[in-house]
Structures are given as structure tokens and as C-alpha cells.
PDB file of C-alpha atoms and ligand atoms in Angstrom:
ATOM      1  CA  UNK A   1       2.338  15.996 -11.742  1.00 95.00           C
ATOM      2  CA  UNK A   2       5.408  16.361  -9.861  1.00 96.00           C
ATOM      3  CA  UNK A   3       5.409  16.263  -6.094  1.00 98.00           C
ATOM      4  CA  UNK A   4       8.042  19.123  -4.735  1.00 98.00           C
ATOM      5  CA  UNK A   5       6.178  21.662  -3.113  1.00 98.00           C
ATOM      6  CA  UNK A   6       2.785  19.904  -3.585  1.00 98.00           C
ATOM      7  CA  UNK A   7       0.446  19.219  -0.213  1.00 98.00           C
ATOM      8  CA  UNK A   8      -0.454  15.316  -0.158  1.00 99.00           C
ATOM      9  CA  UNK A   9      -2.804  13.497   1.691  1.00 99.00           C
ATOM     10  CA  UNK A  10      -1.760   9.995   2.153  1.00 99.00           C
ATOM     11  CA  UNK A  11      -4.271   7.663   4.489  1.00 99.00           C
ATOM     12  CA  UNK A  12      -2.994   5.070   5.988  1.00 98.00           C
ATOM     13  CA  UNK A  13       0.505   6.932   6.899  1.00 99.00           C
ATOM     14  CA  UNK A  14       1.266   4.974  10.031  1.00 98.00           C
ATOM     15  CA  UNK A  15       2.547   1.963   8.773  1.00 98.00           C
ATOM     16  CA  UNK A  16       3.499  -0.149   5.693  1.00 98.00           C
ATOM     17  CA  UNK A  17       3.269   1.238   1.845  1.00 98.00           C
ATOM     18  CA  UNK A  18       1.377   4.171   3.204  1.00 99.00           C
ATOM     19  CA  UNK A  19       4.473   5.504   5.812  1.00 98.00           C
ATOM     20  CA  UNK A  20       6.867   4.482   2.768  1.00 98.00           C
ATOM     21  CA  UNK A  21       4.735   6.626   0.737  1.00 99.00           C
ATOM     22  CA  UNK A  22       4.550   9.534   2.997  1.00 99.00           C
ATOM     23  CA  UNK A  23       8.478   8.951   3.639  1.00 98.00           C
ATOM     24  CA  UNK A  24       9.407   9.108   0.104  1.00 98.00           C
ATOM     25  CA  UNK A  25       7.527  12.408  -0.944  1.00 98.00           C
ATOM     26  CA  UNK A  26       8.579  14.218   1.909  1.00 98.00           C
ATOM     27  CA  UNK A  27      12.344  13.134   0.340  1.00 98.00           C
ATOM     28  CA  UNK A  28      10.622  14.428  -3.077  1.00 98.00           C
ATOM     29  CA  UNK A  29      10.242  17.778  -1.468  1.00 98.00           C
ATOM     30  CA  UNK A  30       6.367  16.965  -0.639  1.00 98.00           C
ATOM     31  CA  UNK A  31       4.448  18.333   2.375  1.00 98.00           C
ATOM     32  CA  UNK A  32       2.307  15.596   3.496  1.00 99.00           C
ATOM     33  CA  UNK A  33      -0.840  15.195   5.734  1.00 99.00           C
ATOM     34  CA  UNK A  34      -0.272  12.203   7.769  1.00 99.00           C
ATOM     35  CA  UNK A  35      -3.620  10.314   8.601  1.00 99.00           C
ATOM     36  CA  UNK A  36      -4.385   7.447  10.114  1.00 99.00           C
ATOM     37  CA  UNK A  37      -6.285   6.325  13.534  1.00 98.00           C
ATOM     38  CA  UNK A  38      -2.807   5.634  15.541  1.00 98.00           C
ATOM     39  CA  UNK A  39      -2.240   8.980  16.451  1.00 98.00           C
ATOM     40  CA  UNK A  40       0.855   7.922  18.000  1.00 98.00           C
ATOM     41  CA  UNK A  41       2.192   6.498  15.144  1.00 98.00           C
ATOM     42  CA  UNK A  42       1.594   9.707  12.981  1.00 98.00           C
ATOM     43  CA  UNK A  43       2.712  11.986  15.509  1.00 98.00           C
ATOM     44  CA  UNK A  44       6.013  10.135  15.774  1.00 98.00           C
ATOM     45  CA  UNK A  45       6.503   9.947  11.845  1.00 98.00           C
ATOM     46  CA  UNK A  46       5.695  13.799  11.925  1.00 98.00           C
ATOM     47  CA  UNK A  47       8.589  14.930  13.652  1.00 98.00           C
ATOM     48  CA  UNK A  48      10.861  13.258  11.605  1.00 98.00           C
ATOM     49  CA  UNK A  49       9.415  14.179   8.009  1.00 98.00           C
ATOM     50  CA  UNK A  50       9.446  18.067   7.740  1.00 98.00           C
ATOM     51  CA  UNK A  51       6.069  20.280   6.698  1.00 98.00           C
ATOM     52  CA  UNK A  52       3.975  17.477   7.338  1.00 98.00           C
ATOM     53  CA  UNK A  53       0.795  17.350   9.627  1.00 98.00           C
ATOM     54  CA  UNK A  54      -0.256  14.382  11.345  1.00 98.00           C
ATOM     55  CA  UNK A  55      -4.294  13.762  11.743  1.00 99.00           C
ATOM     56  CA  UNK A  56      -5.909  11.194  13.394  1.00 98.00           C
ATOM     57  CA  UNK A  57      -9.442  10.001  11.273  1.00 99.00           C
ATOM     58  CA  UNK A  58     -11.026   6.993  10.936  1.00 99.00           C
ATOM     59  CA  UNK A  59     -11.495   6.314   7.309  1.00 99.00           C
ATOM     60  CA  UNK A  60     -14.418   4.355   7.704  1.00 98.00           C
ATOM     61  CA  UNK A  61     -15.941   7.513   9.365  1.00 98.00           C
ATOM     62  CA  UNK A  62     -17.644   9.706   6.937  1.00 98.00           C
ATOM     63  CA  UNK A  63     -17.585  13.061   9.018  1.00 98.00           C
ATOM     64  CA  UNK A  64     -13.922  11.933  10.241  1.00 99.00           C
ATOM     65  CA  UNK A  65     -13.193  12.326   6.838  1.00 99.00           C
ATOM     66  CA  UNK A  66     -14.755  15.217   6.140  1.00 98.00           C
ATOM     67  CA  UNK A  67     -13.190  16.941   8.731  1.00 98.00           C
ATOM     68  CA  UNK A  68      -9.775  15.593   8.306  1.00 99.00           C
ATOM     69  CA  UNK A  69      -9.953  17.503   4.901  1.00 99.00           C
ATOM     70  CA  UNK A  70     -11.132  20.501   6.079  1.00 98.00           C
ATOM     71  CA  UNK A  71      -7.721  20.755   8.535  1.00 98.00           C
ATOM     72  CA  UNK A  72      -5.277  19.807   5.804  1.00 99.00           C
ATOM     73  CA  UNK A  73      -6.747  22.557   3.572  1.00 98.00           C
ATOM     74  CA  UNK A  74      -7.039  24.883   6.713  1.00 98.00           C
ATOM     75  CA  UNK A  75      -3.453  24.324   7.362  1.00 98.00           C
ATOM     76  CA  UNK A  76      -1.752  24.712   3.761  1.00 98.00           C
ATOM     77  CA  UNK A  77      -4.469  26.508   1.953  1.00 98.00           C
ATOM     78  CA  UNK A  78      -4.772  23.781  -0.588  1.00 98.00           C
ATOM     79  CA  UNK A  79      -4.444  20.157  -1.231  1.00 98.00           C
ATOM     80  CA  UNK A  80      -2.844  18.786  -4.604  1.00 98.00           C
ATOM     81  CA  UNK A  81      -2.487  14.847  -4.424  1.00 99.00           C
ATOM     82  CA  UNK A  82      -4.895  12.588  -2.454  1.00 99.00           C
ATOM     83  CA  UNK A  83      -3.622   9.006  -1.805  1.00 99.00           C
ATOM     84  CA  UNK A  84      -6.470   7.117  -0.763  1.00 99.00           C
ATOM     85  CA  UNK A  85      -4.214   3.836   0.743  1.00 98.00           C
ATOM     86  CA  UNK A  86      -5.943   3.318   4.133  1.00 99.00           C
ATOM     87  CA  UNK A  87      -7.266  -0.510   3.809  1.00 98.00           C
ATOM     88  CA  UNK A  88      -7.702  -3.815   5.331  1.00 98.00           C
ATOM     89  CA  UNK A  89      -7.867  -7.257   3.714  1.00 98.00           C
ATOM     90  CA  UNK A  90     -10.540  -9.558   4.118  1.00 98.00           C
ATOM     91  CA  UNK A  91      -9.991 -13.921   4.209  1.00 96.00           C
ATOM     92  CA  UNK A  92     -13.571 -16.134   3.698  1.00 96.00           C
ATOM     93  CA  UNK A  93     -14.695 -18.361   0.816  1.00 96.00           C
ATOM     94  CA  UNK A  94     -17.947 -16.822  -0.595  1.00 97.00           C
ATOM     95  CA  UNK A  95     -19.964 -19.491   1.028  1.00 96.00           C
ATOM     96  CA  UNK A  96     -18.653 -18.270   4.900  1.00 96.00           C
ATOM     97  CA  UNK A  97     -18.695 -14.623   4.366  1.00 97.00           C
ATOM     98  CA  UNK A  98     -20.074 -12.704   7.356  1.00 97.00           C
ATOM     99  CA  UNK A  99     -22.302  -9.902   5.796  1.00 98.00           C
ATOM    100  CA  UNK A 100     -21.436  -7.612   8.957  1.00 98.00           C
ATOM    101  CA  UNK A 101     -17.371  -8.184   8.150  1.00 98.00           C
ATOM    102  CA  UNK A 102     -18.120  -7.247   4.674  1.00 98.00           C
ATOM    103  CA  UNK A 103     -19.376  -4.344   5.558  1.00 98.00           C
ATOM    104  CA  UNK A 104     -17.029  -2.594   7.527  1.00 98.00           C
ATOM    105  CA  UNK A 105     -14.697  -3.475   4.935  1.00 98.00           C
ATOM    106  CA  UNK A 106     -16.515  -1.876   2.337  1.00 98.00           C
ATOM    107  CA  UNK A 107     -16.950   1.442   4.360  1.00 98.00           C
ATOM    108  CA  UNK A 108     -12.890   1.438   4.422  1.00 98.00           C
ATOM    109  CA  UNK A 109     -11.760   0.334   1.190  1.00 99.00           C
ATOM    110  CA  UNK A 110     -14.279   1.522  -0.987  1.00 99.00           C
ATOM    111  CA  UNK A 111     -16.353   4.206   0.852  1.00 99.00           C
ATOM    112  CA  UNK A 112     -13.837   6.048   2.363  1.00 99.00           C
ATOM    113  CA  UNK A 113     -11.575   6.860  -0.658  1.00 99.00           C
ATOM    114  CA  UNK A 114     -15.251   7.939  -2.289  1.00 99.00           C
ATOM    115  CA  UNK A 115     -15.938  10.429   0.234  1.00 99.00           C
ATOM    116  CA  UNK A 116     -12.279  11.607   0.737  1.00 99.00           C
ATOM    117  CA  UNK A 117     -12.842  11.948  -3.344  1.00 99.00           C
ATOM    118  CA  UNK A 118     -15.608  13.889  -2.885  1.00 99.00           C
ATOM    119  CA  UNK A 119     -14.174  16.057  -0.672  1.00 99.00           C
ATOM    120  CA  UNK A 120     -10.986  17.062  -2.303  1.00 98.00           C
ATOM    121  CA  UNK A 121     -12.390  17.336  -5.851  1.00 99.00           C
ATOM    122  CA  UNK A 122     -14.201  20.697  -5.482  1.00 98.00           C
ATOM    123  CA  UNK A 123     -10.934  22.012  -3.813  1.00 98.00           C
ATOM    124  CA  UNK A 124      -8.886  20.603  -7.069  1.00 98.00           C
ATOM    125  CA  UNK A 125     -11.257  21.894  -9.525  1.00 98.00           C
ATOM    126  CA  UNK A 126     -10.854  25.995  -8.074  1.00 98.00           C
ATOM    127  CA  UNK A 127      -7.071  25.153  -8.182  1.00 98.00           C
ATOM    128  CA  UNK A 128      -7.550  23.386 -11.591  1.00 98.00           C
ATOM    129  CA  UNK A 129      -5.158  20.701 -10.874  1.00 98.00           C
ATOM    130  CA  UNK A 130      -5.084  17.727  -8.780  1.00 98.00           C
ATOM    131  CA  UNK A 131      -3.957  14.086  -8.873  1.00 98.00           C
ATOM    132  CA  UNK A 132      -5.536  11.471  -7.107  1.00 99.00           C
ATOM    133  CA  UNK A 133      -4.236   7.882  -6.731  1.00 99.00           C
ATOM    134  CA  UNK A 134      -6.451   4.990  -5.438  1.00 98.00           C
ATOM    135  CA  UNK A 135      -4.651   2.088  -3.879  1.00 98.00           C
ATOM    136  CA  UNK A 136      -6.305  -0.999  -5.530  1.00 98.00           C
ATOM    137  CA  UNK A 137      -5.101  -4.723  -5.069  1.00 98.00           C
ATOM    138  CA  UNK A 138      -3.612  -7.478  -7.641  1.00 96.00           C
ATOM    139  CA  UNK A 139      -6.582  -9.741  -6.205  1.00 96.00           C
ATOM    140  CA  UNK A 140      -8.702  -7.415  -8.154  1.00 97.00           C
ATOM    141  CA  UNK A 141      -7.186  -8.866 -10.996  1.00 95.00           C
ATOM    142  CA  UNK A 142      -7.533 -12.181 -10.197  1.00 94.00           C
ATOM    143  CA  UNK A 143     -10.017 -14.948  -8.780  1.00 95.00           C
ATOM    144  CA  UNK A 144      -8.111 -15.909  -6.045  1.00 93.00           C
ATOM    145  CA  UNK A 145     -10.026 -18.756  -3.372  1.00 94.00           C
ATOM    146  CA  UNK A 146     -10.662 -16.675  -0.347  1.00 95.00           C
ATOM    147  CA  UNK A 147     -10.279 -13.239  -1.387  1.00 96.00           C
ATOM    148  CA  UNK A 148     -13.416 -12.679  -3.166  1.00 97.00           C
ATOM    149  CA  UNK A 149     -14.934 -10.473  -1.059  1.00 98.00           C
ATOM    150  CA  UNK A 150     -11.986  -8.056  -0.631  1.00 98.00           C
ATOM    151  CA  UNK A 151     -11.091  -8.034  -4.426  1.00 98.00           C
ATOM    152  CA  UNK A 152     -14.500  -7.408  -5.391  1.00 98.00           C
ATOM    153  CA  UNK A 153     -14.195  -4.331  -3.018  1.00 98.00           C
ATOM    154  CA  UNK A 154     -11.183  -3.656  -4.087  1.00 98.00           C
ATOM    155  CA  UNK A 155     -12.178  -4.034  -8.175  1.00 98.00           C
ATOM    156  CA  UNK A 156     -15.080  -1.564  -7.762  1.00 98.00           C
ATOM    157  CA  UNK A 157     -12.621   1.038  -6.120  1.00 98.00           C
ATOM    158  CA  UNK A 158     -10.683   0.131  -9.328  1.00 98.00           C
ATOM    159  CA  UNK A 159     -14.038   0.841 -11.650  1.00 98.00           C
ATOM    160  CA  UNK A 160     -14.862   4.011  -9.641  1.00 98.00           C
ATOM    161  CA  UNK A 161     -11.225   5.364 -10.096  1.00 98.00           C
ATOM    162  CA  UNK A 162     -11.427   4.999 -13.811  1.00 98.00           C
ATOM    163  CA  UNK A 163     -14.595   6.226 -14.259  1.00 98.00           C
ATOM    164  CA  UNK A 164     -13.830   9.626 -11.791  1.00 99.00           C
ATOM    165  CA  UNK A 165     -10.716   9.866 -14.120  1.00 98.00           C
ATOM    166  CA  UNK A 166     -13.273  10.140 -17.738  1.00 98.00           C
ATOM    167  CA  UNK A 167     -15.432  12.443 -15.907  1.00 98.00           C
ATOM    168  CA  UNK A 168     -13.099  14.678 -14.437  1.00 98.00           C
ATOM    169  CA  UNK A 169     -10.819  14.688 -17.813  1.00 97.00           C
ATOM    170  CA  UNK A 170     -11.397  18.338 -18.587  1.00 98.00           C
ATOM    171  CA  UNK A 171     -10.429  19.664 -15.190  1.00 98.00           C
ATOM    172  CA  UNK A 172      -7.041  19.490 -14.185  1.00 98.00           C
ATOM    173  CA  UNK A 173      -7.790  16.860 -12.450  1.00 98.00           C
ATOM    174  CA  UNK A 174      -5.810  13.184 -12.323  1.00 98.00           C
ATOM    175  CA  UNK A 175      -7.405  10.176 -11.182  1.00 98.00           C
ATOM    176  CA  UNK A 176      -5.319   6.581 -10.901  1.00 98.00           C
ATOM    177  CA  UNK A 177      -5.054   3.070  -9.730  1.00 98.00           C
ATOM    178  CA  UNK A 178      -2.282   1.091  -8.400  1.00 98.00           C
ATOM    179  CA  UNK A 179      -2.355  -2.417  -8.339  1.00 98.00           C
ATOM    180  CA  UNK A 180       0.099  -4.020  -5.634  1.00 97.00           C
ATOM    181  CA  UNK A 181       0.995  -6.978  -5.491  1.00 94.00           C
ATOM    182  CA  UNK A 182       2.072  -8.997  -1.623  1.00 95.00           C
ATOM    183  CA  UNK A 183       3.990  -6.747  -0.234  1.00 97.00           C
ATOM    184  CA  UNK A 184       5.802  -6.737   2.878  1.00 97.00           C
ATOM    185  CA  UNK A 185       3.826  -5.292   5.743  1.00 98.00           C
ATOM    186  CA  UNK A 186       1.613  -5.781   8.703  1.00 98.00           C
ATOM    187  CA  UNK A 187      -1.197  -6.403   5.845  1.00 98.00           C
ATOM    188  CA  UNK A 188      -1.954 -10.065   6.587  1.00 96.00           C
ATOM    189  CA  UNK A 189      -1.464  -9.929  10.400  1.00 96.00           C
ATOM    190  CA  UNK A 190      -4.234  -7.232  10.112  1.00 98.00           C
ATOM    191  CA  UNK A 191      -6.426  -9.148   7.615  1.00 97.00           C
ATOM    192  CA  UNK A 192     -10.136 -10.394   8.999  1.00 96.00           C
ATOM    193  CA  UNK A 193      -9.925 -14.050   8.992  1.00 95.00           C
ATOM    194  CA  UNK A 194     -13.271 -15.654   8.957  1.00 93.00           C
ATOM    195  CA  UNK A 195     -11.679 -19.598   9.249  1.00 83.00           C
ATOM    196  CA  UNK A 196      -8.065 -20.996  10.398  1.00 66.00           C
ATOM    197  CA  UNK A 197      -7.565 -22.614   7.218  1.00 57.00           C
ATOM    198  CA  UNK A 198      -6.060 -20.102   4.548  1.00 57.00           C
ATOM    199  CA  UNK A 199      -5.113 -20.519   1.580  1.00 59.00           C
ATOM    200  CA  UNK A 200      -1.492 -19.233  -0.161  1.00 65.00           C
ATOM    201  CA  UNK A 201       0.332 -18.940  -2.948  1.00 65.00           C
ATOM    202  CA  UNK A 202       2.567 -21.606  -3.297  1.00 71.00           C
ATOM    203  CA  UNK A 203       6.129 -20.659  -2.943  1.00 73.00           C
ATOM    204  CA  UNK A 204       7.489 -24.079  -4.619  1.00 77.00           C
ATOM    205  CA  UNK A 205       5.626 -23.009  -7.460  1.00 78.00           C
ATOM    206  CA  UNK A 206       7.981 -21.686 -10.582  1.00 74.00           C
ATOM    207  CA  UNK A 207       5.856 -18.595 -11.037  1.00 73.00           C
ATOM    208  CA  UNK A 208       5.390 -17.715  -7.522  1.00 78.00           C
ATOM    209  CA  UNK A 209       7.366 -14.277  -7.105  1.00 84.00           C
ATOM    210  CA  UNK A 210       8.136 -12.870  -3.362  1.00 90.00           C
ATOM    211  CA  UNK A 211       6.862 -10.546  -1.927  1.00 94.00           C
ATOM    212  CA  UNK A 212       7.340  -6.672  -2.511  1.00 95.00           C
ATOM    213  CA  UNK A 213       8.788  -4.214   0.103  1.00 97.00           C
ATOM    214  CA  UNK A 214       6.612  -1.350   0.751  1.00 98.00           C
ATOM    215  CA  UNK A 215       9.651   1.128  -0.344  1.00 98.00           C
ATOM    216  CA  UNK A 216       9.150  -0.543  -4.055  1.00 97.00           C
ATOM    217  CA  UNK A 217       5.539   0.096  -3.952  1.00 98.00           C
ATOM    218  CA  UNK A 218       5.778   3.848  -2.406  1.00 98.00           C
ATOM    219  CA  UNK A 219       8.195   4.370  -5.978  1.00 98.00           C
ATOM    220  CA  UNK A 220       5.500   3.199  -8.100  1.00 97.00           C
ATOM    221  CA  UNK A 221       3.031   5.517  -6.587  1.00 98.00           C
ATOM    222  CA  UNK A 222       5.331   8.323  -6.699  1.00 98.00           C
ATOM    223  CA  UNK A 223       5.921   7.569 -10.080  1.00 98.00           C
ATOM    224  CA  UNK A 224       2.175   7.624 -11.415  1.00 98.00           C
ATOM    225  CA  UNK A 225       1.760  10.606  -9.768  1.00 98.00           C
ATOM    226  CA  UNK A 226       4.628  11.668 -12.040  1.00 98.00           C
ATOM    227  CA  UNK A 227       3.524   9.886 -15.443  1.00 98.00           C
ATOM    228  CA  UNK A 228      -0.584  10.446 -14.539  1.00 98.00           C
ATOM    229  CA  UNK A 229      -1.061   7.203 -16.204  1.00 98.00           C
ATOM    230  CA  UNK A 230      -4.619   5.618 -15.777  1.00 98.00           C
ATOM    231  CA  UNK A 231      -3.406   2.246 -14.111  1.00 97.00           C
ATOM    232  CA  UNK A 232      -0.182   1.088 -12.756  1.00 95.00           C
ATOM    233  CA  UNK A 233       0.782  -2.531 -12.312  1.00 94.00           C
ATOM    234  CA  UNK A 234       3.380  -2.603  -9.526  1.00 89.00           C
ATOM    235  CA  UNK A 235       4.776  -5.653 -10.509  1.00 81.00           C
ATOM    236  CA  UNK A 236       5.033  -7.429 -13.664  1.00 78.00           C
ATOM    237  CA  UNK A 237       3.593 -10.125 -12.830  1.00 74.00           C
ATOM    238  CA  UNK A 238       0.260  -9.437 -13.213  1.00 78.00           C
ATOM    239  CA  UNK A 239       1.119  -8.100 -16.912  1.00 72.00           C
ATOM    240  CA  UNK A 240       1.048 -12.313 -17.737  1.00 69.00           C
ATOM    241  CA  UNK A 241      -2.664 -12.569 -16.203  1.00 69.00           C
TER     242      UNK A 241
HETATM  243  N1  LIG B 301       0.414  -5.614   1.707  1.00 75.09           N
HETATM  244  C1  LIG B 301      -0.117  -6.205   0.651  1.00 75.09           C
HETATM  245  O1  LIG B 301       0.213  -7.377   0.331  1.00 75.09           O
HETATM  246  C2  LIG B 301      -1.091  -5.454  -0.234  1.00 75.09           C
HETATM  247  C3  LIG B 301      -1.314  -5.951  -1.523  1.00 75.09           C
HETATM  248  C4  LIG B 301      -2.219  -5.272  -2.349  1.00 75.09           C
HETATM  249  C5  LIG B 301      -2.861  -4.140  -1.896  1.00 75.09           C
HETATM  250  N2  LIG B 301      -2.625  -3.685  -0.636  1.00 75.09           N
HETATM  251  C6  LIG B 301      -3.349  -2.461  -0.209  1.00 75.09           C
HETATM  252  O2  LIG B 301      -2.388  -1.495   0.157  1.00 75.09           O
HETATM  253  C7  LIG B 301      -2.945  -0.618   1.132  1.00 75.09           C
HETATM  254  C8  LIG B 301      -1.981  -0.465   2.281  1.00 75.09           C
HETATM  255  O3  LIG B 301      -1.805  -1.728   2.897  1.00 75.09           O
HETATM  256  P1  LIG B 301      -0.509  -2.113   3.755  1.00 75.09           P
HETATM  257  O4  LIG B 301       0.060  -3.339   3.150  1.00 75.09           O
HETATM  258  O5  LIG B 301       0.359  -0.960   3.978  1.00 75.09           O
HETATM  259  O6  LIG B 301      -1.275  -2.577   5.101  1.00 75.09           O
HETATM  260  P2  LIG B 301      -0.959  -2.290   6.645  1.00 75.09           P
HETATM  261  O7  LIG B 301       0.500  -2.455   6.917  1.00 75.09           O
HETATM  262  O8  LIG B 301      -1.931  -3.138   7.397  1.00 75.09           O
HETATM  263  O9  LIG B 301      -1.319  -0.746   6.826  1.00 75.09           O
HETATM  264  C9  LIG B 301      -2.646  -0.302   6.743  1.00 75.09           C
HETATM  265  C10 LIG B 301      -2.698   1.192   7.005  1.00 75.09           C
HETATM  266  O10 LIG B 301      -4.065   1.601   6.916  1.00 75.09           O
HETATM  267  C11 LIG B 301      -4.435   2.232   8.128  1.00 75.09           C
HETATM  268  N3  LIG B 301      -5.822   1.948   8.453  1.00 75.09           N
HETATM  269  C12 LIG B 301      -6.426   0.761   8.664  1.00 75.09           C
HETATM  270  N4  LIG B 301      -7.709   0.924   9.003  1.00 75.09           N
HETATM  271  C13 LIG B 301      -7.931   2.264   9.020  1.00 75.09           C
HETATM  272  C14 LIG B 301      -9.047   3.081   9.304  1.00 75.09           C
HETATM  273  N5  LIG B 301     -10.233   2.548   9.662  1.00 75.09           N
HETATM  274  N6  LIG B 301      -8.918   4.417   9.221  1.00 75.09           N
HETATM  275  C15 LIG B 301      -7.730   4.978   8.876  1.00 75.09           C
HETATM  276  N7  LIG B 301      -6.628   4.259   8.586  1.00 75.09           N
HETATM  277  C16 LIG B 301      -6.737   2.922   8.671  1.00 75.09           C
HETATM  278  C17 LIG B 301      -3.494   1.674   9.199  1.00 75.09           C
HETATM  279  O11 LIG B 301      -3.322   2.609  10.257  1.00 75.09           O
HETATM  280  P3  LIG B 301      -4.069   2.613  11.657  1.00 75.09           P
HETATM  281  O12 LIG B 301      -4.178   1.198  12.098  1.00 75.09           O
HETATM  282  O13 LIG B 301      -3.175   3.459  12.493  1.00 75.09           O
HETATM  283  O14 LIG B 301      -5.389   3.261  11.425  1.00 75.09           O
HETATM  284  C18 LIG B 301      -2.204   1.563   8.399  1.00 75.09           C
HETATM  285  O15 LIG B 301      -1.546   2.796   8.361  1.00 75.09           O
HETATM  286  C19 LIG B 301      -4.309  -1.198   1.517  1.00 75.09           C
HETATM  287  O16 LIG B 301      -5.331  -0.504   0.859  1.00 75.09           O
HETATM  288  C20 LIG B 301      -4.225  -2.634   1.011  1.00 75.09           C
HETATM  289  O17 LIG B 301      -5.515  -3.138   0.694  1.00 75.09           O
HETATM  290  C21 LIG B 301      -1.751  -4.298   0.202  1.00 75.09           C
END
């Protein structure tokens, strides 16, 4: 699908691959629904990118969410791409994961892209066309010490996406998964640390590849929005895993 014209919901607008996102499609000729919970943030970013409409909602808030749709399609009168992006990483080994930490994490990376699914898919099926993209993680790809609890989450938003995408095939509708891999934001500041210790990829290491910027990521997205393809690797990386 291309983007000019269309009316985009991208979550987590306020900072990092989600404001690049936002940034980029209002370039593209997009009209985008800011959201985040740093109202702020969003309505700062707002008056700088043209059409758009910034809404605070907690994405681990199920009637936040349900709301938040109901003003985007208030306000344009339809809704064409959802980018479910809003997230927050997760650092224990299995053995020292706290079940309450897991939890809220689930509600954000997995349960609020479900119900902001659910919401926007009836809406996409009347128009008969719609493209969702789900913001997965590399780690889902991997089994990397550490991050087992967050790329578990973050595989079975991966699964869900996929399977969405086989039943919705005959409706107009697109559904897709990104994979990023480190990119360059507040991510890790803002990652749940259960211990000190961490561990990291090692940089001396031949194969170890710096990190992304957020603008490189937020041109992948735009372009599987563009090419509707079922998964998109945003780095090559992972195509040697
Ligand atoms: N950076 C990486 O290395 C990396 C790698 C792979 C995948 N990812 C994924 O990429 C996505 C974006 O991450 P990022 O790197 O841009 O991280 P970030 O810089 O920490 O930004 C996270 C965004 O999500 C929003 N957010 C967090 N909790 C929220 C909540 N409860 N409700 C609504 N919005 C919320 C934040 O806004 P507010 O605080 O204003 O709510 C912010 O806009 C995430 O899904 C992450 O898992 C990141």
C-alpha cells in the first residue's frame, strides 16, 4: 500500500523508531495519529508534522486503546495503516524473572497491538483495505542470555501477526512483521533490568554489527507497508541466523 493520503496510527510516536516513523510518513504525504503516554512529547511533534493528531493512551490500557481508536477514526473518518511499535524491553535470566515484570510487559508488547488489532480490523474490512505492521524484535530470532522473556513476547507477537495475515488474506487487509535489530534509541535506558549484571554483544567480535539509527528502521517500515511483504528483516544480519 502506499502511504500519501493514507491515515496511520503509529504507537509509540514520542520517541525513537516510532517518532522516525511518524516523521517519515508525514514526509510521504501521510496523516498520522500520534500516540503515546507523553502527551507533551506528541503534542510538540504535532505541530511540526502537518494533518497529524496527537493522543495520549496507554497501550497497556485496554479501554485507552479502545478509545484512542475511536478518536482517530472520529477525526479522519477512517484509518488505513496501524503501526503497533509502542514497547519496552525486558533484562532477567529465566531463573530471576519476576512474574509481575513479565506481565506488564506482556500487556504492552503483545496485548496491546492485539487489541489495537482488534479494533482497527472491522474498520479495515468496511473500507476493504488496510495494512497493519507489528514491530517485532531480532531477539525473537535468537536465544539470546537475558532476553528470554522479552523475545518470547516479542516471538508470539511475531506468530500472531502471521497468523492475522492467513486469516485476514481475503479482505483487503495486510498484516506484517518487522524485525529490528539494536537500534539507536532510548530503548535500553528504558529496558526493566531485573540484576546489574547484563550481558552484551561483544563489539570486538568480527560479526558484531553497530547499531541501527531509528531513521533506517522508520525506511524499512515504510517500505513493507509499500511491498506488503509478510516479514521484514531490517538488517541483514539476521538473514545468516
Ligand atoms: N531499540 C532497539 O534496539 C529495538 C530493537 C528491536 C526492537 N525494538 C522494538 O521497537 C519498538 C520501539 O522501540 P524504540 O527503540 O523506539 O524504544 P524507545 O525509544 O524506548 O521508545 C518507546 C516508545 O514506546 C512508547 N511507550 C512505552 N510504553 C508505552 C505505553 N505503556 N503506552 C504507550 N506508549 C508507550 C514510548 O512513549 P511514552 O514513554 O511517551 O509512552 C516511546 O514512544 C519497541 O516495540 C521495541 O521493542 C527496539
Amino acid at each position: 500500500m502506499t502511504v500519501k493520503n493514507r491515515v496511520v496510527i503509529v504507537t509509540g510516536a514520542s520517541a525513537g523508531i516510532g517518532k522516525a516513523t511518524a516523521e517519515l510518513l508525514t514526509r510521504n504525504g501521510a496523516k498520522v495519529a500520534l500516540v503515546a503516554r507523553s502527551k507533551d512529547k506528541l503534542d510538540k511533534l504535532s505541530k511540526i508534522l502537518p494533518d497529524s493528531l496527537p493522543i495520549a493512551c496507554d497501550m497497556a490500557n485496554e479501554n485507552q486503546i479502545k478509545n484512542m481508536v475511536k478518536k482517530v477514526f472520529e477525526h479522519y473518518g477512517r484509518i488505513d495503516i496501524l503501526i503497533n511499535n509502542a514497547g519496552q524491553g525486558y533484562d532477567a535470566m529465566i531463573e530471576d524473572i519476576n512474574t509481575g515484570s513479565i506481565r506488564k510487559i506482556f500487556e504492552l508488547d503483545f496485548i496491546g497491538p492485539l487489541v489495537a488489532m482488534q479494533q482497527v480490523i472491522p474498520i479495515m474490512k468496511r473500507q476493504a483495505k488496510g495494512s497493519i505492521i507489528n514491530v517485532s524484535s531480532g531477539t525473537a530470532l535468537m536465544h539470546l542470555p537475558n532476553m528470554g522473556g522479552y523475545a518470547s513476547i516479542k516471538s508470539a507477537l511475531a506468530h500472531m501477526s502471521l497468523t492475522a495475515r492467513e486469516e485476514l488474506k481475503n479482505s483487503g487487509i495486510t498484516v506484517s512483521i518487522i524485525y529490528p535489530y539494536m537500534t539507536n534509541t532510548d530503548f535500553e535506558k528504558n529496558t526493566i533490568k531485573e540484576k546489574k549484571q547484563e550481558w552484551n554483544f561483544d563489539e570486538n567480535d568480527p560479526d558484531f554489527k553497530p547499531p541501527d539509527s531509528p531513521e533506517y528502521v522508520a525506511e524499512k517500515i515504510v517500505d513493507l507497508i509499500n511491498n506488503g511483504a509478510p516479514e521484514m528483516y531490517a538488517h541483514d544480519w539476521f538473514k545468516n541466523l
